[in-house]
Amino acid sequence: MLRNWGAAAICVIALGMGAGVAVAQPGSPSGLPGTVSADVRLKLERDGRLTVTEVVTVPEGKSANRVVPLRIAVGGNRDRVYEVVDARVNGEGTTTASADELAIALRAGTSTVTYAVVGVVAQIGDTLELRWQPASGWDTALDSVTVSVIAPDAPRSVNCLAGEPGTATPCTTAELGDGRGVRATEIGLAPGERVDVAVGLQDGAAPANARVVESSGLAAAFALTPATGVGLGALVLLLLGGAVLLWYLRGRDARALAGDVGPVAVLVADPAGRVAFASPDGVLPGQVGTVVDEHVDVVDVTATIVDLAVRNYVWIEEVGGLDWRFVRRNPADPSLSGYERAVYEALLPDGVDAVLLSELRGRRIDLSRVRDALYADVVAKNWFARRPDAERNLWWWAGVGVGVLGAALTAVLALVGTGALVGLVVIAAGVALALGARSMPARTKRGSALLEHVRGLRGYLHTATPQDIPEADREMVFSRSLPYAVVLGETERWLAAFAGTRPGLYWFGEAEQGGDLGRFAHRFPAFLGALDGVLAQAGHLRSLRG
């Protein structure tokens, strides 16, 4: 007898090793220890209600939680809505059901969850179909899921899918049983994966009670629909059109800055052979800076004051090596432009014939009129279509306004539940306008041409030498060119080129003495720095040079 028992034991061991049979563990129907498994039984009643019984086994030391959405998107901004009632747990756990979801929380042990679902039967074409997800939304892996379905009449078909939501992978097994039943099995279900069962029913087996409603909430509000698609497309085309226009206008300036500089006639000779300086397109020093960088800067005013001295409206003299005095030589006349007159009157108001630079620091002169007049000048000369500062402000505030409008539109459309994407694009358009405001003051065609000529003027200032100018005309050409060197950042080079010559200066010098060019080249940068500092204190203008 012992011999027979030994033979039997050997056979069992051999079969277990060859076939990989595992010894079943208590509480683990799948035969694997420490795993969660579910046995789900579905019964469709004649009235269309689906009663569900879930028997779930959770191993010791673990928990399992399931959240089932009861509103599932079916496309076209529509949701299929289920209703769960009479949810209960018999065992270690709890369950709650709301309009939006069914929540199940289970602890270790075997628990039975029961509930009823309304809305599982739908008429799809000529076919009546029962559809439910007997396993979904688990936060832990399931070793196995077994499903059984009982219908009032013999089912016609069964389709069981398993895996990530949206995939079409079939379940491990799914078959029509005898009589009114359906059986399905899925081995190994990862957290978040689902088992989706669709059973074709006999006509009249149960009333169709599926509810399909329009989507709601933020997801629906921001969903892409044909209507929002058309709106988005129109807005995108508008943005692209604006970008192309700005690229074209700015591209004209870029070509003026990047191309080869053509010949610019800066030095001109009269029939008697005298050489004089002539700026391109009659541009004045202050106007040069504004055309180049589209801002009225301190250096533009500084260069204008130097130019007024060169043209005999003002005499500049050094006082004690630490200060400078501005003395009225000639009154402002009609040959001065609007902004030059504003500079002259800010420097030497009516009744003031002389002023020290140190006194101007205490006076805190107001240059807002200079700024306005200079912007008006560059528009009057047709170098800009509109004031650059007003253009920037207009587009910045337009961008802010469009952005605020887009935010309000997004909020309203989100509350309404549709088309909120259009509001987001309007916000993006507003941000683009605000950020692009600095690039908006595009020059006119004439302004772009002047920009190219200014490059030629800079080249002249960078390369000209005293030997290019007859000695008799050297003082005048040097002086008339100097304000342009100041505004274009070529002062140091221009002074160095002429410092070795000895012409007198008719507009700058020490008190009661004519100007000496050697000393002038040494002291003039200090004068410019002091004047820039005083003008920067006046406010209203950018203080950067060039």
Coordinates of N, CA and C in Angstrom, one line a residue, residues 107-244:
R107 N -11.5 46.7 1.3 CA -10.3 46.2 2.1 C -10.1 44.7 1.9
A108 N -9.1 44.2 2.6 CA -8.8 42.8 2.5 C -10.0 41.9 2.8
G109 N -10.1 40.8 2.0 CA -11.2 39.9 2.2 C -12.0 39.8 0.9
T110 N -13.1 39.0 1.0 CA -14.0 38.9 -0.1 C -15.3 39.6 0.2
S111 N -15.6 40.6 -0.7 CA -16.7 41.5 -0.5 C -17.6 41.3 -1.7
T112 N -18.9 41.5 -1.5 CA -19.9 41.5 -2.6 C -20.5 42.9 -2.7
V113 N -20.4 43.4 -3.9 CA -21.0 44.7 -4.2 C -22.2 44.6 -5.1
T114 N -23.3 45.2 -4.8 CA -24.5 45.1 -5.6 C -25.0 46.5 -5.9
Y115 N -25.5 46.6 -7.1 CA -26.1 47.9 -7.5 C -26.9 47.6 -8.8
A116 N -27.7 48.6 -9.2 CA -28.5 48.5 -10.4 C -28.2 49.7 -11.3
V117 N -28.2 49.4 -12.6 CA -27.8 50.4 -13.6 C -29.0 50.7 -14.5
V118 N -29.3 51.9 -14.7 CA -30.3 52.3 -15.7 C -29.6 53.0 -16.9
G119 N -30.0 52.6 -18.1 CA -29.4 53.3 -19.3 C -28.4 52.4 -20.1
V120 N -28.5 51.1 -19.9 CA -27.5 50.2 -20.5 C -28.0 49.7 -21.9
V121 N -29.3 49.8 -22.2 CA -29.9 49.3 -23.4 C -30.1 50.4 -24.4
A122 N -29.5 50.2 -25.6 CA -29.6 51.2 -26.7 C -30.0 50.6 -28.0
Q123 N -30.8 51.3 -28.7 CA -31.2 50.9 -30.1 C -30.2 51.5 -31.0
I124 N -29.4 50.6 -31.6 CA -28.3 51.0 -32.6 C -28.7 50.4 -33.9
G125 N -29.2 51.3 -34.8 CA -29.7 50.8 -36.1 C -30.9 49.8 -35.8
D126 N -30.8 48.7 -36.4 CA -31.8 47.6 -36.2 C -31.5 46.7 -35.0
T127 N -30.5 47.0 -34.3 CA -30.0 46.1 -33.3 C -30.2 46.7 -31.9
L128 N -30.7 45.9 -31.0 CA -30.8 46.3 -29.6 C -29.6 45.8 -28.8
E129 N -29.0 46.6 -28.1 CA -27.7 46.3 -27.5 C -27.6 46.6 -26.0
L130 N -27.1 45.7 -25.2 CA -26.8 46.0 -23.8 C -25.3 46.2 -23.7
R131 N -24.9 47.3 -23.0 CA -23.5 47.6 -22.9 C -23.2 48.2 -21.5
W132 N -22.1 47.6 -21.0 CA -21.6 48.0 -19.6 C -20.2 47.5 -19.5
Q133 N -19.5 48.2 -18.6 CA -18.1 47.9 -18.3 C -18.1 47.2 -16.9
P134 N -18.1 45.9 -16.9 CA -18.1 45.2 -15.6 C -16.8 45.3 -14.8
A135 N -15.8 45.8 -15.4 CA -14.5 46.1 -14.7 C -13.9 47.3 -15.4
S136 N -13.7 48.3 -14.6 CA -13.0 49.6 -15.1 C -12.7 50.4 -13.9
G137 N -11.7 51.3 -14.0 CA -11.4 52.3 -13.0 C -10.7 51.7 -11.8
W138 N -10.2 50.5 -11.8 CA -9.6 49.9 -10.6 C -8.2 50.6 -10.4
D139 N -7.8 50.9 -9.2 CA -6.5 51.4 -9.0 C -5.4 50.4 -8.7
T140 N -5.8 49.1 -8.9 CA -4.8 48.0 -8.7 C -5.0 47.0 -9.8
A141 N -4.0 46.2 -10.1 CA -4.1 45.2 -11.1 C -5.1 44.0 -10.6
L142 N -5.8 43.5 -11.6 CA -6.7 42.4 -11.3 C -6.1 41.2 -12.0
D143 N -5.9 40.1 -11.3 CA -5.4 38.9 -11.8 C -6.3 38.3 -12.8
S144 N -7.6 38.3 -12.5 CA -8.6 37.7 -13.4 C -9.9 38.4 -13.2
V145 N -10.7 38.5 -14.3 CA -12.1 39.0 -14.2 C -13.0 38.0 -15.0
T146 N -14.0 37.5 -14.3 CA -14.9 36.6 -15.0 C -16.3 37.4 -15.0
V147 N -16.9 37.3 -16.1 CA -18.2 38.0 -16.3 C -19.2 37.0 -16.8
S148 N -20.4 37.1 -16.3 CA -21.6 36.3 -16.8 C -22.7 37.3 -17.0
V149 N -23.5 37.1 -18.1 CA -24.6 38.0 -18.4 C -25.8 37.1 -18.6
I150 N -26.9 37.5 -18.0 CA -28.2 36.8 -18.2 C -29.2 37.8 -18.8
A151 N -29.8 37.5 -19.9 CA -30.7 38.4 -20.6 C -32.1 37.7 -20.5
P152 N -33.2 38.5 -20.7 CA -34.5 37.9 -20.7 C -34.7 36.9 -21.8
D153 N -34.1 37.1 -23.0 CA -34.2 36.1 -24.1 C -32.8 35.8 -24.5
A154 N -32.7 34.7 -25.3 CA -31.3 34.3 -25.7 C -30.6 35.4 -26.5
P155 N -29.4 35.8 -26.0 CA -28.6 36.8 -26.7 C -28.3 36.4 -28.2
R156 N -28.1 37.4 -29.0 CA -27.7 37.2 -30.4 C -26.2 37.2 -30.6
S157 N -25.5 38.0 -29.9 CA -24.1 38.1 -30.1 C -23.4 38.7 -28.8
V158 N -22.1 38.6 -28.7 CA -21.4 39.1 -27.6 C -20.0 39.7 -28.2
N159 N -19.7 40.9 -27.7 CA -18.4 41.5 -28.1 C -17.8 42.0 -26.8
C160 N -16.6 41.4 -26.4 CA -15.9 41.8 -25.2 C -14.5 42.3 -25.5
L161 N -14.3 43.6 -25.0 CA -13.0 44.2 -25.2 C -12.3 44.4 -23.9
A162 N -11.0 44.4 -23.9 CA -10.2 44.6 -22.7 C -9.0 45.4 -23.0
G163 N -8.5 46.2 -22.0 CA -7.3 46.9 -22.1 C -7.5 48.4 -21.8
E164 N -6.6 49.2 -22.3 CA -6.8 50.7 -22.2 C -8.1 51.2 -22.8
P165 N -8.7 52.2 -22.2 CA -9.9 52.7 -22.8 C -9.7 53.2 -24.2
G166 N -10.6 52.8 -25.1 CA -10.4 53.2 -26.5 C -9.8 52.1 -27.4
T167 N -9.1 51.1 -26.8 CA -8.5 50.1 -27.6 C -9.5 49.0 -28.0
A168 N -9.2 48.2 -29.0 CA -10.1 47.2 -29.5 C -9.6 45.8 -29.3
T169 N -8.8 45.6 -28.2 CA -8.3 44.3 -28.0 C -9.4 43.4 -27.4
P170 N -9.6 42.2 -28.0 CA -10.7 41.3 -27.4 C -10.3 40.7 -26.1
C171 N -11.3 40.3 -25.3 CA -11.0 39.7 -24.0 C -10.4 38.3 -24.3
T172 N -9.9 37.8 -23.2 CA -9.2 36.4 -23.3 C -10.2 35.4 -23.8
T173 N -11.5 35.4 -23.3 CA -12.5 34.5 -23.9 C -13.8 35.3 -23.8
A174 N -14.7 35.1 -24.7 CA -16.1 35.6 -24.7 C -16.9 34.7 -25.6
E175 N -18.0 34.2 -25.0 CA -18.9 33.2 -25.8 C -20.3 33.3 -25.3
L176 N -21.2 32.9 -26.3 CA -22.6 32.8 -25.9 C -22.8 31.4 -25.2
G177 N -23.4 31.5 -24.1 CA -23.7 30.2 -23.3 C -24.9 29.6 -23.8
D178 N -25.3 28.6 -23.1 CA -26.6 27.9 -23.3 C -27.7 28.8 -22.9
G179 N -28.8 28.8 -23.6 CA -30.0 29.5 -23.2 C -29.8 31.0 -23.2
R180 N -30.0 31.7 -22.1 CA -30.0 33.2 -22.0 C -28.6 33.7 -21.6
G181 N -27.6 33.0 -21.5 CA -26.3 33.4 -20.9 C -25.2 33.8 -21.8
V182 N -24.3 34.6 -21.3 CA -23.1 35.0 -21.9 C -22.0 34.9 -20.9
R183 N -20.8 34.4 -21.3 CA -19.7 34.2 -20.4 C -18.4 34.9 -21.1
A184 N -17.6 35.6 -20.2 CA -16.4 36.2 -20.7 C -15.4 36.1 -19.6
T185 N -14.1 36.1 -20.0 CA -13.0 36.1 -19.1 C -11.9 37.0 -19.6
E186 N -11.2 37.7 -18.6 CA -10.0 38.4 -19.0 C -9.0 38.1 -17.9
I187 N -7.8 37.6 -18.4 CA -6.7 37.2 -17.5 C -5.7 38.4 -17.5
G188 N -5.5 39.0 -16.3 CA -4.5 40.1 -16.2 C -5.0 41.4 -16.7
L189 N -5.5 42.2 -15.8 CA -6.0 43.6 -16.1 C -5.2 44.6 -15.3
A190 N -4.5 45.5 -16.0 CA -3.7 46.5 -15.4 C -4.5 47.6 -14.7
P191 N -3.9 48.3 -13.8 CA -4.7 49.4 -13.2 C -5.1 50.4 -14.3
G192 N -6.4 50.8 -14.2 CA -7.0 51.8 -15.1 C -7.5 51.2 -16.4
E193 N -7.2 49.9 -16.6 CA -7.8 49.3 -17.8 C -9.2 48.8 -17.6
R194 N -9.9 48.5 -18.6 CA -11.3 48.1 -18.5 C -11.7 46.9 -19.3
V195 N -12.8 46.3 -18.9 CA -13.5 45.2 -19.6 C -14.8 45.8 -20.1
D196 N -15.0 45.8 -21.4 CA -16.2 46.4 -22.0 C -17.0 45.3 -22.7
V197 N -18.2 45.1 -22.2 CA -19.1 44.0 -22.8 C -20.3 44.6 -23.5
A198 N -20.5 44.2 -24.7 CA -21.6 44.6 -25.5 C -22.4 43.3 -26.0
V199 N -23.6 43.2 -25.6 CA -24.4 42.0 -25.9 C -25.6 42.3 -26.8
G200 N -25.7 41.7 -28.0 CA -26.8 41.9 -28.9 C -28.0 41.2 -28.4
L201 N -29.2 41.9 -28.3 CA -30.4 41.3 -27.7 C -31.4 41.0 -28.8
Q202 N -32.3 40.2 -28.4 CA -33.5 39.9 -29.2 C -34.4 41.1 -29.2
D203 N -35.1 41.4 -30.3 CA -36.1 42.5 -30.3 C -37.1 42.3 -29.2
G204 N -37.3 43.4 -28.5 CA -38.3 43.3 -27.4 C -37.8 42.7 -26.1
A205 N -36.6 42.4 -26.1 CA -36.1 41.8 -24.8 C -36.2 42.7 -23.7
A206 N -36.0 44.0 -24.0 CA -36.0 45.1 -22.9 C -36.2 46.4 -23.6
P207 N -36.8 47.4 -23.0 CA -36.9 48.7 -23.7 C -35.6 49.4 -23.7
A208 N -35.4 50.1 -24.8 CA -34.2 50.9 -25.0 C -34.3 52.1 -24.0
N209 N -33.3 52.2 -23.1 CA -33.3 53.3 -22.1 C -32.0 54.1 -22.0
A210 N -31.2 53.9 -23.1 CA -30.0 54.7 -23.1 C -30.2 56.2 -23.2
R211 N -29.5 57.0 -22.4 CA -29.6 58.5 -22.5 C -28.4 59.1 -23.0
V212 N -28.5 59.8 -24.1 CA -27.4 60.5 -24.7 C -27.7 62.0 -24.7
V213 N -26.8 62.8 -24.0 CA -27.0 64.2 -23.8 C -25.9 65.0 -24.4
E214 N -26.1 66.3 -24.6 CA -25.0 67.2 -25.0 C -23.9 67.2 -23.9
S215 N -22.6 67.3 -24.3 CA -21.5 67.3 -23.3 C -21.6 68.6 -22.5
S216 N -21.2 68.5 -21.3 CA -21.1 69.7 -20.4 C -19.8 69.8 -19.7
G217 N -19.6 70.9 -19.1 CA -18.3 71.0 -18.3 C -17.2 71.6 -19.2
L218 N -16.0 71.7 -18.6 CA -14.9 72.4 -19.3 C -14.5 71.6 -20.5
A219 N -14.5 70.3 -20.4 CA -14.0 69.4 -21.5 C -14.9 69.7 -22.8
A220 N -16.2 69.8 -22.6 CA -17.1 70.1 -23.7 C -16.9 71.6 -24.2
A221 N -16.7 72.5 -23.2 CA -16.6 73.9 -23.6 C -15.4 74.1 -24.4
F222 N -14.3 73.3 -24.2 CA -13.0 73.5 -25.0 C -12.9 72.5 -26.1
A223 N -14.0 71.7 -26.3 CA -13.9 70.7 -27.4 C -13.9 71.4 -28.8
L224 N -13.2 70.8 -29.7 CA -13.1 71.3 -31.1 C -14.3 70.8 -31.9
T225 N -15.1 71.7 -32.4 CA -16.3 71.4 -33.2 C -16.1 72.1 -34.5
P226 N -17.0 71.7 -35.5 CA -16.9 72.4 -36.8 C -17.0 73.9 -36.7
A227 N -17.9 74.4 -35.8 CA -18.1 75.8 -35.6 C -16.9 76.5 -35.0
T228 N -16.4 75.9 -34.0 CA -15.2 76.5 -33.4 C -14.0 76.3 -34.3
G229 N -14.0 75.3 -35.1 CA -12.9 75.1 -36.1 C -12.8 76.2 -37.1
V230 N -14.0 76.6 -37.6 CA -14.1 77.7 -38.5 C -13.6 79.0 -37.9
G231 N -14.1 79.2 -36.6 CA -13.7 80.4 -35.9 C -12.2 80.5 -35.7
L232 N -11.6 79.3 -35.3 CA -10.2 79.3 -35.0 C -9.4 79.5 -36.3
G233 N -9.9 78.9 -37.4 CA -9.2 79.1 -38.7 C -9.2 80.5 -39.1
A234 N -10.3 81.2 -38.9 CA -10.4 82.6 -39.3 C -9.5 83.5 -38.5
L235 N -9.4 83.2 -37.2 CA -8.5 84.0 -36.3 C -7.1 83.7 -36.6
V236 N -6.7 82.4 -36.9 CA -5.4 82.1 -37.2 C -4.9 82.8 -38.5
L237 N -5.8 82.8 -39.5 CA -5.5 83.5 -40.8 C -5.3 85.0 -40.6
L238 N -6.2 85.6 -39.7 CA -6.0 87.0 -39.4 C -4.6 87.2 -38.8
L239 N -4.2 86.4 -37.8 CA -2.9 86.6 -37.2 C -1.8 86.4 -38.2
L240 N -1.9 85.4 -39.0 CA -0.9 85.2 -40.1 C -0.8 86.4 -41.0
G241 N -2.0 86.9 -41.4 CA -2.0 88.1 -42.3 C -1.3 89.3 -41.6
G242 N -1.6 89.5 -40.3 CA -0.9 90.6 -39.6 C 0.6 90.4 -39.6
A243 N 1.0 89.1 -39.3 CA 2.4 88.8 -39.2 C 3.1 89.0 -40.6
V244 N 2.4 88.6 -41.7 CA 3.0 88.8 -43.0 C 3.1 90.3 -43.3

